[in-house]
Tab-separated table of C-alpha atoms and ligand atoms in Angstrom:
chain	number	residue	atom	x	y	z
A	565	UNK	CA	-2.988	-88.773	-25.969
A	566	UNK	CA	-4.173	-91.832	-24.342
A	567	UNK	CA	-6.666	-93.430	-26.525
A	568	UNK	CA	-8.765	-96.562	-25.025
A	569	UNK	CA	-11.899	-97.423	-26.082
A	570	UNK	CA	-13.668	-101.067	-25.436
A	571	UNK	CA	-16.016	-100.423	-28.745
A	572	UNK	CA	-14.910	-102.316	-31.596
A	573	UNK	CA	-16.383	-100.224	-33.775
A	574	UNK	CA	-14.859	-97.699	-32.746
A	575	UNK	CA	-11.059	-100.096	-33.217
A	576	UNK	CA	-12.330	-99.865	-36.892
A	577	UNK	CA	-12.957	-96.392	-37.116
A	578	UNK	CA	-8.885	-95.677	-36.854
A	579	UNK	CA	-8.980	-97.171	-40.887
A	580	UNK	CA	-10.739	-93.998	-41.407
A	581	UNK	CA	-9.182	-92.052	-39.353
A	582	UNK	CA	-6.257	-90.232	-41.543
A	583	UNK	CA	-8.411	-88.580	-43.852
A	584	UNK	CA	-11.945	-87.686	-42.805
A	585	UNK	CA	-14.426	-85.549	-45.244
A	586	UNK	CA	-15.894	-82.172	-43.334
A	587	UNK	CA	-18.065	-79.694	-44.125
A	588	UNK	CA	-15.466	-76.156	-44.506
A	589	UNK	CA	-16.165	-74.123	-41.234
A	590	UNK	CA	-14.993	-71.042	-44.110
A	591	UNK	CA	-16.813	-71.788	-47.124
A	592	UNK	CA	-19.386	-74.782	-46.265
A	593	UNK	CA	-17.850	-76.641	-49.056
A	594	UNK	CA	-16.318	-80.449	-48.677
A	595	UNK	CA	-12.789	-79.629	-46.761
A	596	UNK	CA	-10.528	-82.345	-45.691
A	597	UNK	CA	-8.889	-82.895	-42.258
A	598	UNK	CA	-5.551	-85.245	-42.325
A	599	UNK	CA	-3.793	-87.176	-39.302
A	600	UNK	CA	-1.686	-89.413	-38.332
A	601	UNK	CA	-4.312	-91.007	-36.228
A	602	UNK	CA	-2.810	-94.511	-35.288
A	603	UNK	CA	-4.480	-96.153	-31.561
A	604	UNK	CA	-0.716	-96.891	-30.494
A	605	UNK	CA	1.030	-93.659	-31.188
A	606	UNK	CA	0.587	-90.224	-30.127
A	607	UNK	CA	-1.847	-87.819	-32.455
A	608	UNK	CA	0.439	-85.445	-33.968
A	609	UNK	CA	-0.914	-81.716	-33.751
A	610	UNK	CA	1.476	-80.786	-36.022
A	611	UNK	CA	0.605	-83.276	-38.677
A	612	UNK	CA	-3.548	-83.101	-37.994
A	613	UNK	CA	-4.743	-80.083	-40.249
A	614	UNK	CA	-7.636	-79.407	-41.865
A	615	UNK	CA	-7.493	-78.105	-45.642
A	616	UNK	CA	-9.752	-76.836	-48.291
A	617	UNK	CA	-9.011	-76.788	-51.643
A	618	UNK	CA	-12.499	-74.476	-52.408
A	619	UNK	CA	-11.348	-71.684	-50.206
A	620	UNK	CA	-8.043	-71.892	-49.154
A	621	UNK	CA	-9.076	-72.707	-45.657
A	622	UNK	CA	-6.245	-74.475	-43.720
A	623	UNK	CA	-5.613	-74.811	-39.899
A	624	UNK	CA	-3.487	-77.356	-37.349
A	625	UNK	CA	-4.934	-78.282	-34.523
A	626	UNK	CA	-1.798	-77.518	-32.606
A	627	UNK	CA	-2.988	-73.450	-33.239
A	628	UNK	CA	-6.685	-74.356	-32.243
A	629	UNK	CA	-7.903	-73.848	-28.173
A	630	UNK	CA	-7.449	-77.047	-26.553
A	631	UNK	CA	-10.410	-77.982	-24.631
A	632	UNK	CA	-10.838	-77.677	-21.103
A	633	UNK	CA	-10.813	-81.544	-19.522
A	634	UNK	CA	-11.519	-80.852	-16.343
A	635	UNK	CA	-12.392	-78.510	-14.281
A	636	UNK	CA	-11.153	-78.692	-10.083
A	637	UNK	CA	-11.170	-76.192	-7.891
A	638	UNK	CA	-8.131	-76.237	-8.214
A	639	UNK	CA	-6.726	-75.532	-11.804
A	640	UNK	CA	-8.556	-76.092	-14.839
A	641	UNK	CA	-7.235	-78.916	-17.302
A	642	UNK	CA	-6.756	-78.278	-21.036
A	643	UNK	CA	-5.555	-80.439	-23.511
A	644	UNK	CA	-6.833	-82.557	-26.628
A	645	UNK	CA	-9.846	-85.614	-27.054
A	646	UNK	CA	-11.001	-87.317	-29.636
A	647	UNK	CA	-14.290	-87.398	-30.033
A	648	UNK	CA	-15.192	-90.027	-31.886
A	649	UNK	CA	-18.987	-91.260	-33.150
A	650	UNK	CA	-20.397	-88.121	-32.516
A	651	UNK	CA	-20.871	-87.370	-36.356
A	652	UNK	CA	-17.891	-85.098	-36.454
A	653	UNK	CA	-14.548	-85.047	-37.036
A	654	UNK	CA	-12.675	-86.654	-34.078
A	655	UNK	CA	-10.009	-83.395	-33.685
A	656	UNK	CA	-11.436	-80.276	-34.498
A	657	UNK	CA	-15.427	-81.199	-34.007
A	658	UNK	CA	-16.516	-79.716	-37.794
A	659	UNK	CA	-19.637	-81.431	-38.767
A	660	UNK	CA	-18.734	-84.544	-40.924
A	661	UNK	CA	-20.077	-83.905	-44.614
A	662	UNK	CA	-21.022	-87.471	-45.509
A	663	UNK	CA	-23.663	-87.173	-42.610
A	664	UNK	CA	-27.535	-88.249	-43.839
A	665	UNK	CA	-30.739	-88.399	-41.190
A	666	UNK	CA	-31.538	-92.554	-41.179
A	667	UNK	CA	-34.485	-94.217	-39.081
A	668	UNK	CA	-33.908	-91.378	-36.584
A	669	UNK	CA	-30.336	-92.320	-36.594
A	670	UNK	CA	-27.840	-90.104	-38.128
A	671	UNK	CA	-25.708	-92.348	-40.561
A	672	UNK	CA	-22.480	-91.165	-40.933
A	673	UNK	CA	-18.567	-91.996	-42.707
A	674	UNK	CA	-15.314	-90.185	-43.079
A	675	UNK	CA	-14.959	-91.087	-45.896
A	676	UNK	CA	-16.415	-92.658	-49.188
A	677	UNK	CA	-13.773	-95.679	-48.105
A	678	UNK	CA	-15.819	-95.978	-45.094
A	679	UNK	CA	-19.145	-95.266	-46.977
A	680	UNK	CA	-18.114	-97.668	-49.066
A	681	UNK	CA	-17.732	-100.817	-46.388
A	682	UNK	CA	-20.770	-100.021	-44.625
A	683	UNK	CA	-22.490	-100.379	-48.213
A	684	UNK	CA	-20.809	-103.792	-48.790
A	685	UNK	CA	-22.109	-104.660	-45.934
A	686	UNK	CA	-25.115	-103.781	-45.469
A	687	UNK	CA	-25.741	-104.074	-48.808
A	688	UNK	CA	-24.776	-107.354	-48.938
A	689	UNK	CA	-27.816	-110.618	-48.498
A	690	UNK	CA	-27.887	-113.362	-45.687
A	691	UNK	CA	-26.009	-115.645	-48.312
A	692	UNK	CA	-23.838	-113.315	-49.217
A	693	UNK	CA	-22.731	-112.130	-45.668
A	694	UNK	CA	-21.781	-116.545	-45.164
A	695	UNK	CA	-19.668	-116.653	-47.968
A	696	UNK	CA	-17.540	-113.530	-47.515
A	697	UNK	CA	-14.263	-113.526	-45.972
A	698	UNK	CA	-13.737	-113.171	-41.333
A	699	UNK	CA	-12.614	-110.030	-42.311
A	700	UNK	CA	-16.026	-108.886	-43.486
A	701	UNK	CA	-17.785	-110.730	-41.293
A	702	UNK	CA	-15.834	-109.501	-38.270
A	703	UNK	CA	-16.595	-105.812	-39.813
A	704	UNK	CA	-20.707	-106.528	-40.363
A	705	UNK	CA	-20.389	-107.956	-36.128
A	706	UNK	CA	-18.939	-104.511	-35.367
A	707	UNK	CA	-21.464	-102.136	-37.175
A	708	UNK	CA	-23.807	-100.523	-35.375
A	709	UNK	CA	-27.339	-102.666	-35.012
A	710	UNK	CA	-29.855	-100.633	-36.550
A	711	UNK	CA	-27.568	-100.057	-39.875
A	712	UNK	CA	-27.407	-104.260	-40.282
A	713	UNK	CA	-30.711	-105.125	-39.262
A	714	UNK	CA	-32.567	-106.470	-41.857
A	715	UNK	CA	-35.688	-104.458	-41.985
A	716	UNK	CA	-33.605	-101.485	-42.107
A	717	UNK	CA	-31.038	-102.931	-45.491
A	718	UNK	CA	-33.967	-100.551	-47.495
A	719	UNK	CA	-33.505	-97.323	-45.891
A	720	UNK	CA	-29.667	-97.096	-44.861
A	721	UNK	CA	-28.963	-98.264	-48.543
A	722	UNK	CA	-31.256	-95.283	-49.434
A	723	UNK	CA	-29.306	-93.242	-47.357
A	724	UNK	CA	-25.606	-94.537	-48.392
A	725	UNK	CA	-27.241	-93.268	-52.369
A	726	UNK	CA	-27.739	-90.347	-51.509
A	727	UNK	CA	-24.201	-89.788	-49.496
A	728	UNK	CA	-22.775	-91.226	-52.515
A	729	UNK	CA	-24.120	-88.426	-54.731
A	730	UNK	CA	-22.874	-85.993	-52.473
B	1463	LIG	ZN1	-13.360	-73.857	-48.258
């Protein structure tokens, strides 16, 4: 599977795609999707799996049906497709555990580390932002605009706090 994206936020998301918290398809509790996700390597379908410690549910990506990628007049093409940003996990497309409605948008994070990064950036005031290091600056410029807009700060932080307690 090759991964191409010009969206810089999507590139940042690769840092958090090794462990993604999802809603367990069996018990609706918190389950974990683990993967070797790396834009430079092939996705390993035997390594990529969903596991639930609440009910024992477990499935490898290789044991799921590939998606229909293209239906031509000759032969349908099946394969794997990463879906990033649809508030589901990129591999199994299970609903994310950390997901909240906010300002008619969906605030979502792959895991608590990802959520923390969003919070740190949205929560920093303008003076702090100018003092943060280059890495943080680049992250901020990659976050969706509605998250970082000054007017939305309060609402976004409130949604993050709800997710932190989840
Ligand atoms: Zn479960």
